[in-house]
Amino acid sequence: SKNSVGYAEDIEILDDYLYVSDQENSSIEVFDISDPSEPVWVSNTEIGGALIGLSLKESSDGTPYLYTMRYGDAIVTMNLSNPSDPRVVGQSDIRSLHGRNIEQVESYLAISSGNEIQLYDNVFFPGQPRWSNHFSVLGNVTDIACEDNACIVGTEDKGIEIIQLNR
């Protein structure tokens, strides 16, 4: 077994695999957790840049995708069909958006930055999400949690706010 090195910024689990966003080493680490008491390191994929957040989404054809943000630069999309060899399949420009969180909600990736939530369509464009919409919030966003068509937004100065996401 192997411990992740560096700064584990975020984690996601899909089936028997743990995906770790290693911000310090700019990579995605993959661990087999079929035996949770003995995780086994499987692979890593170097992305480059400071990585922020992870989000999983299965496309309509069943392909699993993992999304992460390269700070101030891009949404990076990885195909997880083969966990021992995850592949970067696309990058979407986020125009210097300094995202703090990335969260899947319905057919969008929701990215928090400053006092807004940016939405990117990753249903019709799973390999390369496209900007769709944005919502302003009252405070500086610290975290988001999304379910159905809403995001609950935590802010550092205004408490929480619920944003209804309508197409």
mmCIF file with all atom_site columns, C-alpha atoms in Angstrom:
data_model
loop_
_atom_site.group_PDB
_atom_site.id
_atom_site.type_symbol
_atom_site.label_atom_id
_atom_site.label_alt_id
_atom_site.label_comp_id
_atom_site.label_asym_id
_atom_site.label_entity_id
_atom_site.label_seq_id
_atom_site.pdbx_PDB_ins_code
_atom_site.Cartn_x
_atom_site.Cartn_y
_atom_site.Cartn_z
_atom_site.occupancy
_atom_site.B_iso_or_equiv
_atom_site.pdbx_formal_charge
_atom_site.auth_seq_id
_atom_site.auth_comp_id
_atom_site.auth_asym_id
_atom_site.auth_atom_id
_atom_site.pdbx_PDB_model_num
ATOM 1   C CA . SER A 1 1   ? 0.000   0.000  0.000   1.00 0.00 ? 1   SER A CA 1
ATOM 2   C CA . LYS A 1 2   ? 1.022   3.613  -0.467  1.00 0.00 ? 2   LYS A CA 1
ATOM 3   C CA . ASN A 1 3   ? 0.000   6.820  1.200   1.00 0.00 ? 3   ASN A CA 1
ATOM 4   C CA . SER A 1 4   ? -0.725  9.818  -0.950  1.00 0.00 ? 4   SER A CA 1
ATOM 5   C CA . VAL A 1 5   ? 2.095   12.298 -0.836  1.00 0.00 ? 5   VAL A CA 1
ATOM 6   C CA . GLY A 1 6   ? 1.677   16.034 -0.788  1.00 0.00 ? 6   GLY A CA 1
ATOM 7   C CA . TYR A 1 7   ? -1.527  17.910 -0.082  1.00 0.00 ? 7   TYR A CA 1
ATOM 8   C CA . ALA A 1 8   ? -4.731  15.866 -0.532  1.00 0.00 ? 8   ALA A CA 1
ATOM 9   C CA . GLU A 1 9   ? -7.017  18.746 -1.555  1.00 0.00 ? 9   GLU A CA 1
ATOM 10  C CA . ASP A 1 10  ? -10.131 16.662 -2.315  1.00 0.00 ? 10  ASP A CA 1
ATOM 11  C CA . ILE A 1 11  ? -11.236 13.038 -2.659  1.00 0.00 ? 11  ILE A CA 1
ATOM 12  C CA . GLU A 1 12  ? -13.929 11.106 -4.547  1.00 0.00 ? 12  GLU A CA 1
ATOM 13  C CA . ILE A 1 13  ? -14.895 7.425  -4.544  1.00 0.00 ? 13  ILE A CA 1
ATOM 14  C CA . LEU A 1 14  ? -16.222 5.461  -7.519  1.00 0.00 ? 14  LEU A CA 1
ATOM 15  C CA . ASP A 1 15  ? -16.802 1.735  -7.120  1.00 0.00 ? 15  ASP A CA 1
ATOM 16  C CA . ASP A 1 16  ? -13.634 0.265  -5.546  1.00 0.00 ? 16  ASP A CA 1
ATOM 17  C CA . TYR A 1 17  ? -11.410 3.251  -6.325  1.00 0.00 ? 17  TYR A CA 1
ATOM 18  C CA . LEU A 1 18  ? -10.427 6.353  -4.399  1.00 0.00 ? 18  LEU A CA 1
ATOM 19  C CA . TYR A 1 19  ? -9.349  9.412  -6.405  1.00 0.00 ? 19  TYR A CA 1
ATOM 20  C CA . VAL A 1 20  ? -7.209  12.009 -4.611  1.00 0.00 ? 20  VAL A CA 1
ATOM 21  C CA . SER A 1 21  ? -6.468  15.501 -5.879  1.00 0.00 ? 21  SER A CA 1
ATOM 22  C CA . ASP A 1 22  ? -2.852  16.004 -4.789  1.00 0.00 ? 22  ASP A CA 1
ATOM 23  C CA . GLN A 1 23  ? -2.432  19.758 -4.968  1.00 0.00 ? 23  GLN A CA 1
ATOM 24  C CA . GLU A 1 24  ? 1.224   19.810 -3.980  1.00 0.00 ? 24  GLU A CA 1
ATOM 25  C CA . ASN A 1 25  ? 2.296   17.383 -6.732  1.00 0.00 ? 25  ASN A CA 1
ATOM 26  C CA . SER A 1 26  ? -0.297  18.571 -9.291  1.00 0.00 ? 26  SER A CA 1
ATOM 27  C CA . SER A 1 27  ? -1.610  15.061 -9.848  1.00 0.00 ? 27  SER A CA 1
ATOM 28  C CA . ILE A 1 28  ? -4.579  12.763 -9.422  1.00 0.00 ? 28  ILE A CA 1
ATOM 29  C CA . GLU A 1 29  ? -3.672  9.705  -7.339  1.00 0.00 ? 29  GLU A CA 1
ATOM 30  C CA . VAL A 1 30  ? -5.752  6.518  -7.663  1.00 0.00 ? 30  VAL A CA 1
ATOM 31  C CA . PHE A 1 31  ? -6.081  3.869  -4.920  1.00 0.00 ? 31  PHE A CA 1
ATOM 32  C CA . ASP A 1 32  ? -7.830  0.487  -4.991  1.00 0.00 ? 32  ASP A CA 1
ATOM 33  C CA . ILE A 1 33  ? -9.969  0.395  -1.843  1.00 0.00 ? 33  ILE A CA 1
ATOM 34  C CA . SER A 1 34  ? -11.682 -2.960 -2.436  1.00 0.00 ? 34  SER A CA 1
ATOM 35  C CA . ASP A 1 35  ? -10.171 -3.799 0.973   1.00 0.00 ? 35  ASP A CA 1
ATOM 36  C CA . PRO A 1 36  ? -10.616 -0.476 2.823   1.00 0.00 ? 36  PRO A CA 1
ATOM 37  C CA . SER A 1 37  ? -8.213  -1.507 5.584   1.00 0.00 ? 37  SER A CA 1
ATOM 38  C CA . GLU A 1 38  ? -5.421  -1.964 2.985   1.00 0.00 ? 38  GLU A CA 1
ATOM 39  C CA . PRO A 1 39  ? -5.695  0.677  0.233   1.00 0.00 ? 39  PRO A CA 1
ATOM 40  C CA . VAL A 1 40  ? -3.372  -0.049 -2.670  1.00 0.00 ? 40  VAL A CA 1
ATOM 41  C CA . TRP A 1 41  ? -1.895  2.692  -4.828  1.00 0.00 ? 41  TRP A CA 1
ATOM 42  C CA . VAL A 1 42  ? -2.798  2.094  -8.494  1.00 0.00 ? 42  VAL A CA 1
ATOM 43  C CA . SER A 1 43  ? -1.650  5.103  -10.511 1.00 0.00 ? 43  SER A CA 1
ATOM 44  C CA . ASN A 1 44  ? -1.186  8.814  -10.727 1.00 0.00 ? 44  ASN A CA 1
ATOM 45  C CA . THR A 1 45  ? -1.744  11.272 -13.543 1.00 0.00 ? 45  THR A CA 1
ATOM 46  C CA . GLU A 1 46  ? 0.171   14.531 -13.504 1.00 0.00 ? 46  GLU A CA 1
ATOM 47  C CA . ILE A 1 47  ? -2.000  17.492 -14.450 1.00 0.00 ? 47  ILE A CA 1
ATOM 48  C CA . GLY A 1 48  ? 0.222   20.477 -13.663 1.00 0.00 ? 48  GLY A CA 1
ATOM 49  C CA . GLY A 1 49  ? -0.712  23.587 -11.693 1.00 0.00 ? 49  GLY A CA 1
ATOM 50  C CA . ALA A 1 50  ? -2.562  23.880 -8.394  1.00 0.00 ? 50  ALA A CA 1
ATOM 51  C CA . LEU A 1 51  ? -5.551  21.506 -8.414  1.00 0.00 ? 51  LEU A CA 1
ATOM 52  C CA . ILE A 1 52  ? -8.779  22.530 -6.685  1.00 0.00 ? 52  ILE A CA 1
ATOM 53  C CA . GLY A 1 53  ? -11.635 20.098 -6.029  1.00 0.00 ? 53  GLY A CA 1
ATOM 54  C CA . LEU A 1 54  ? -12.934 16.929 -7.673  1.00 0.00 ? 54  LEU A CA 1
ATOM 55  C CA . SER A 1 55  ? -16.321 15.970 -9.062  1.00 0.00 ? 55  SER A CA 1
ATOM 56  C CA . LEU A 1 56  ? -17.525 12.695 -10.634 1.00 0.00 ? 56  LEU A CA 1
ATOM 57  C CA . LYS A 1 57  ? -20.116 12.285 -13.371 1.00 0.00 ? 57  LYS A CA 1
ATOM 58  C CA . GLU A 1 58  ? -21.167 9.298  -15.447 1.00 0.00 ? 58  GLU A CA 1
ATOM 59  C CA . SER A 1 59  ? -22.129 10.232 -19.007 1.00 0.00 ? 59  SER A CA 1
ATOM 60  C CA . SER A 1 60  ? -25.265 8.966  -20.731 1.00 0.00 ? 60  SER A CA 1
ATOM 61  C CA . ASP A 1 61  ? -23.214 6.168  -22.362 1.00 0.00 ? 61  ASP A CA 1
ATOM 62  C CA . GLY A 1 62  ? -21.895 5.041  -18.950 1.00 0.00 ? 62  GLY A CA 1
ATOM 63  C CA . THR A 1 63  ? -18.395 6.535  -19.258 1.00 0.00 ? 63  THR A CA 1
ATOM 64  C CA . PRO A 1 64  ? -17.165 7.794  -15.864 1.00 0.00 ? 64  PRO A CA 1
ATOM 65  C CA . TYR A 1 65  ? -15.563 11.240 -15.891 1.00 0.00 ? 65  TYR A CA 1
ATOM 66  C CA . LEU A 1 66  ? -13.618 13.027 -13.174 1.00 0.00 ? 66  LEU A CA 1
ATOM 67  C CA . TYR A 1 67  ? -13.423 16.824 -13.192 1.00 0.00 ? 67  TYR A CA 1
ATOM 68  C CA . THR A 1 68  ? -10.880 18.999 -11.383 1.00 0.00 ? 68  THR A CA 1
ATOM 69  C CA . MET A 1 69  ? -9.895  22.641 -11.667 1.00 0.00 ? 69  MET A CA 1
ATOM 70  C CA . ARG A 1 70  ? -6.430  23.885 -12.382 1.00 0.00 ? 70  ARG A CA 1
ATOM 71  C CA . TYR A 1 71  ? -6.480  27.124 -10.374 1.00 0.00 ? 71  TYR A CA 1
ATOM 72  C CA . GLY A 1 72  ? -7.194  30.188 -12.501 1.00 0.00 ? 72  GLY A CA 1
ATOM 73  C CA . ASP A 1 73  ? -6.842  28.273 -15.748 1.00 0.00 ? 73  ASP A CA 1
ATOM 74  C CA . ALA A 1 74  ? -9.025  25.295 -16.731 1.00 0.00 ? 74  ALA A CA 1
ATOM 75  C CA . ILE A 1 75  ? -11.469 22.552 -15.874 1.00 0.00 ? 75  ILE A CA 1
ATOM 76  C CA . VAL A 1 76  ? -9.562  19.326 -16.572 1.00 0.00 ? 76  VAL A CA 1
ATOM 77  C CA . THR A 1 77  ? -11.621 16.280 -17.602 1.00 0.00 ? 77  THR A CA 1
ATOM 78  C CA . MET A 1 78  ? -10.393 12.714 -17.112 1.00 0.00 ? 78  MET A CA 1
ATOM 79  C CA . ASN A 1 79  ? -11.912 9.493  -18.473 1.00 0.00 ? 79  ASN A CA 1
ATOM 80  C CA . LEU A 1 80  ? -11.924 6.867  -15.688 1.00 0.00 ? 80  LEU A CA 1
ATOM 81  C CA . SER A 1 81  ? -12.915 3.852  -17.805 1.00 0.00 ? 81  SER A CA 1
ATOM 82  C CA . ASN A 1 82  ? -9.594  2.264  -16.859 1.00 0.00 ? 82  ASN A CA 1
ATOM 83  C CA . PRO A 1 83  ? -8.722  3.288  -13.246 1.00 0.00 ? 83  PRO A CA 1
ATOM 84  C CA . SER A 1 84  ? -5.149  2.041  -13.627 1.00 0.00 ? 84  SER A CA 1
ATOM 85  C CA . ASP A 1 85  ? -4.674  4.449  -16.554 1.00 0.00 ? 85  ASP A CA 1
ATOM 86  C CA . PRO A 1 86  ? -6.992  7.476  -16.221 1.00 0.00 ? 86  PRO A CA 1
ATOM 87  C CA . ARG A 1 87  ? -6.722  9.725  -19.266 1.00 0.00 ? 87  ARG A CA 1
ATOM 88  C CA . VAL A 1 88  ? -7.009  13.498 -19.589 1.00 0.00 ? 88  VAL A CA 1
ATOM 89  C CA . VAL A 1 89  ? -9.538  13.911 -22.406 1.00 0.00 ? 89  VAL A CA 1
ATOM 90  C CA . GLY A 1 90  ? -10.269 17.619 -22.323 1.00 0.00 ? 90  GLY A CA 1
ATOM 91  C CA . GLN A 1 91  ? -9.692  21.024 -20.819 1.00 0.00 ? 91  GLN A CA 1
ATOM 92  C CA . SER A 1 92  ? -12.155 23.904 -20.646 1.00 0.00 ? 92  SER A CA 1
ATOM 93  C CA . ASP A 1 93  ? -10.894 27.451 -20.241 1.00 0.00 ? 93  ASP A CA 1
ATOM 94  C CA . ILE A 1 94  ? -12.254 29.115 -17.107 1.00 0.00 ? 94  ILE A CA 1
ATOM 95  C CA . ARG A 1 95  ? -10.790 32.523 -17.960 1.00 0.00 ? 95  ARG A CA 1
ATOM 96  C CA . SER A 1 96  ? -8.819  33.183 -14.788 1.00 0.00 ? 96  SER A CA 1
ATOM 97  C CA . LEU A 1 97  ? -11.761 32.145 -12.615 1.00 0.00 ? 97  LEU A CA 1
ATOM 98  C CA . HIS A 1 98  ? -10.226 31.543 -9.197  1.00 0.00 ? 98  HIS A CA 1
ATOM 99  C CA . GLY A 1 99  ? -12.477 28.655 -8.250  1.00 0.00 ? 99  GLY A CA 1
ATOM 100 C CA . ARG A 1 100 ? -12.659 27.304 -4.710  1.00 0.00 ? 100 ARG A CA 1
ATOM 101 C CA . ASN A 1 101 ? -15.088 24.394 -5.155  1.00 0.00 ? 101 ASN A CA 1
ATOM 102 C CA . ILE A 1 102 ? -16.416 22.197 -7.933  1.00 0.00 ? 102 ILE A CA 1
ATOM 103 C CA . GLU A 1 103 ? -19.659 20.272 -7.481  1.00 0.00 ? 103 GLU A CA 1
ATOM 104 C CA . GLN A 1 104 ? -21.930 18.244 -9.788  1.00 0.00 ? 104 GLN A CA 1
ATOM 105 C CA . VAL A 1 105 ? -25.573 19.370 -9.865  1.00 0.00 ? 105 VAL A CA 1
ATOM 106 C CA . GLU A 1 106 ? -28.024 17.841 -12.325 1.00 0.00 ? 106 GLU A CA 1
ATOM 107 C CA . SER A 1 107 ? -26.491 18.495 -15.756 1.00 0.00 ? 107 SER A CA 1
ATOM 108 C CA . TYR A 1 108 ? -23.933 21.063 -14.628 1.00 0.00 ? 108 TYR A CA 1
ATOM 109 C CA . LEU A 1 109 ? -20.633 21.492 -12.900 1.00 0.00 ? 109 LEU A CA 1
ATOM 110 C CA . ALA A 1 110 ? -21.055 24.301 -10.378 1.00 0.00 ? 110 ALA A CA 1
ATOM 111 C CA . ILE A 1 111 ? -17.867 26.217 -9.610  1.00 0.00 ? 111 ILE A CA 1
ATOM 112 C CA . SER A 1 112 ? -17.668 28.758 -6.814  1.00 0.00 ? 112 SER A CA 1
ATOM 113 C CA . SER A 1 113 ? -15.451 31.791 -7.161  1.00 0.00 ? 113 SER A CA 1
ATOM 114 C CA . GLY A 1 114 ? -15.546 34.940 -5.085  1.00 0.00 ? 114 GLY A CA 1
ATOM 115 C CA . ASN A 1 115 ? -19.194 35.924 -4.802  1.00 0.00 ? 115 ASN A CA 1
ATOM 116 C CA . GLU A 1 116 ? -20.612 33.849 -7.645  1.00 0.00 ? 116 GLU A CA 1
ATOM 117 C CA . ILE A 1 117 ? -21.413 30.354 -8.869  1.00 0.00 ? 117 ILE A CA 1
ATOM 118 C CA . GLN A 1 118 ? -20.461 29.545 -12.478 1.00 0.00 ? 118 GLN A CA 1
ATOM 119 C CA . LEU A 1 119 ? -22.296 26.713 -14.277 1.00 0.00 ? 119 LEU A CA 1
ATOM 120 C CA . TYR A 1 120 ? -20.700 24.536 -16.967 1.00 0.00 ? 120 TYR A CA 1
ATOM 121 C CA . ASP A 1 121 ? -22.717 22.056 -19.058 1.00 0.00 ? 121 ASP A CA 1
ATOM 122 C CA . ASN A 1 122 ? -21.098 18.615 -18.820 1.00 0.00 ? 122 ASN A CA 1
ATOM 123 C CA . VAL A 1 123 ? -24.032 16.502 -20.015 1.00 0.00 ? 123 VAL A CA 1
ATOM 124 C CA . PHE A 1 124 ? -24.001 17.507 -23.665 1.00 0.00 ? 124 PHE A CA 1
ATOM 125 C CA . PHE A 1 125 ? -20.253 18.169 -23.510 1.00 0.00 ? 125 PHE A CA 1
ATOM 126 C CA . PRO A 1 126 ? -18.875 15.619 -20.995 1.00 0.00 ? 126 PRO A CA 1
ATOM 127 C CA . GLY A 1 127 ? -15.290 15.697 -22.280 1.00 0.00 ? 127 GLY A CA 1
ATOM 128 C CA . GLN A 1 128 ? -15.103 19.477 -22.443 1.00 0.00 ? 128 GLN A CA 1
ATOM 129 C CA . PRO A 1 129 ? -17.742 21.279 -20.339 1.00 0.00 ? 129 PRO A CA 1
ATOM 130 C CA . ARG A 1 130 ? -18.971 24.602 -21.709 1.00 0.00 ? 130 ARG A CA 1
ATOM 131 C CA . TRP A 1 131 ? -19.935 27.719 -19.783 1.00 0.00 ? 131 TRP A CA 1
ATOM 132 C CA . SER A 1 132 ? -23.688 28.003 -19.369 1.00 0.00 ? 132 SER A CA 1
ATOM 133 C CA . ASN A 1 133 ? -24.698 30.523 -16.712 1.00 0.00 ? 133 ASN A CA 1
ATOM 134 C CA . HIS A 1 134 ? -23.717 32.217 -13.469 1.00 0.00 ? 134 HIS A CA 1
ATOM 135 C CA . PHE A 1 135 ? -25.391 33.352 -10.253 1.00 0.00 ? 135 PHE A CA 1
ATOM 136 C CA . SER A 1 136 ? -24.250 36.072 -7.865  1.00 0.00 ? 136 SER A CA 1
ATOM 137 C CA . VAL A 1 137 ? -24.391 35.508 -4.115  1.00 0.00 ? 137 VAL A CA 1
ATOM 138 C CA . LEU A 1 138 ? -24.242 37.990 -1.244  1.00 0.00 ? 138 LEU A CA 1
ATOM 139 C CA . GLY A 1 139 ? -20.954 36.912 0.351   1.00 0.00 ? 139 GLY A CA 1
ATOM 140 C CA . ASN A 1 140 ? -17.577 35.423 -0.492  1.00 0.00 ? 140 ASN A CA 1
ATOM 141 C CA . VAL A 1 141 ? -18.192 31.709 -1.200  1.00 0.00 ? 141 VAL A CA 1
ATOM 142 C CA . THR A 1 142 ? -16.339 29.209 0.996   1.00 0.00 ? 142 THR A CA 1
ATOM 143 C CA . ASP A 1 143 ? -18.185 25.991 0.084   1.00 0.00 ? 143 ASP A CA 1
ATOM 144 C CA . ILE A 1 144 ? -21.078 24.673 -1.984  1.00 0.00 ? 144 ILE A CA 1
ATOM 145 C CA . ALA A 1 145 ? -23.251 21.577 -1.795  1.00 0.00 ? 145 ALA A CA 1
ATOM 146 C CA . CYS A 1 146 ? -25.643 20.857 -4.645  1.00 0.00 ? 146 CYS A CA 1
ATOM 147 C CA . GLU A 1 147 ? -28.681 18.598 -4.918  1.00 0.00 ? 147 GLU A CA 1
ATOM 148 C CA . ASP A 1 148 ? -31.419 18.452 -7.536  1.00 0.00 ? 148 ASP A CA 1
ATOM 149 C CA . ASN A 1 149 ? -31.650 21.967 -8.986  1.00 0.00 ? 149 ASN A CA 1
ATOM 150 C CA . ALA A 1 150 ? -30.255 23.906 -6.035  1.00 0.00 ? 150 ALA A CA 1
ATOM 151 C CA . CYS A 1 151 ? -26.940 24.801 -4.456  1.00 0.00 ? 151 CYS A CA 1
ATOM 152 C CA . ILE A 1 152 ? -26.514 25.665 -0.806  1.00 0.00 ? 152 ILE A CA 1
ATOM 153 C CA . VAL A 1 153 ? -23.735 28.192 -0.626  1.00 0.00 ? 153 VAL A CA 1
ATOM 154 C CA . GLY A 1 154 ? -21.691 28.836 2.496   1.00 0.00 ? 154 GLY A CA 1
ATOM 155 C CA . THR A 1 155 ? -20.043 32.242 2.705   1.00 0.00 ? 155 THR A CA 1
ATOM 156 C CA . GLU A 1 156 ? -17.405 33.625 5.004   1.00 0.00 ? 156 GLU A CA 1
ATOM 157 C CA . ASP A 1 157 ? -19.343 36.800 5.735   1.00 0.00 ? 157 ASP A CA 1
ATOM 158 C CA . LYS A 1 158 ? -23.082 36.292 5.013   1.00 0.00 ? 158 LYS A CA 1
ATOM 159 C CA . GLY A 1 159 ? -23.906 32.786 6.318   1.00 0.00 ? 159 GLY A CA 1
ATOM 160 C CA . ILE A 1 160 ? -25.652 30.464 3.874   1.00 0.00 ? 160 ILE A CA 1
ATOM 161 C CA . GLU A 1 161 ? -27.678 31.153 0.775   1.00 0.00 ? 161 GLU A CA 1
ATOM 162 C CA . ILE A 1 162 ? -29.777 28.788 -1.355  1.00 0.00 ? 162 ILE A CA 1
ATOM 163 C CA . ILE A 1 163 ? -29.521 29.288 -5.103  1.00 0.00 ? 163 ILE A CA 1
ATOM 164 C CA . GLN A 1 164 ? -32.199 27.740 -7.353  1.00 0.00 ? 164 GLN A CA 1
ATOM 165 C CA . LEU A 1 165 ? -30.638 26.689 -10.645 1.00 0.00 ? 165 LEU A CA 1
ATOM 166 C CA . ASN A 1 166 ? -33.077 26.879 -13.527 1.00 0.00 ? 166 ASN A CA 1
ATOM 167 C CA . ARG A 1 167 ? -32.123 26.427 -17.166 1.00 0.00 ? 167 ARG A CA 1
#
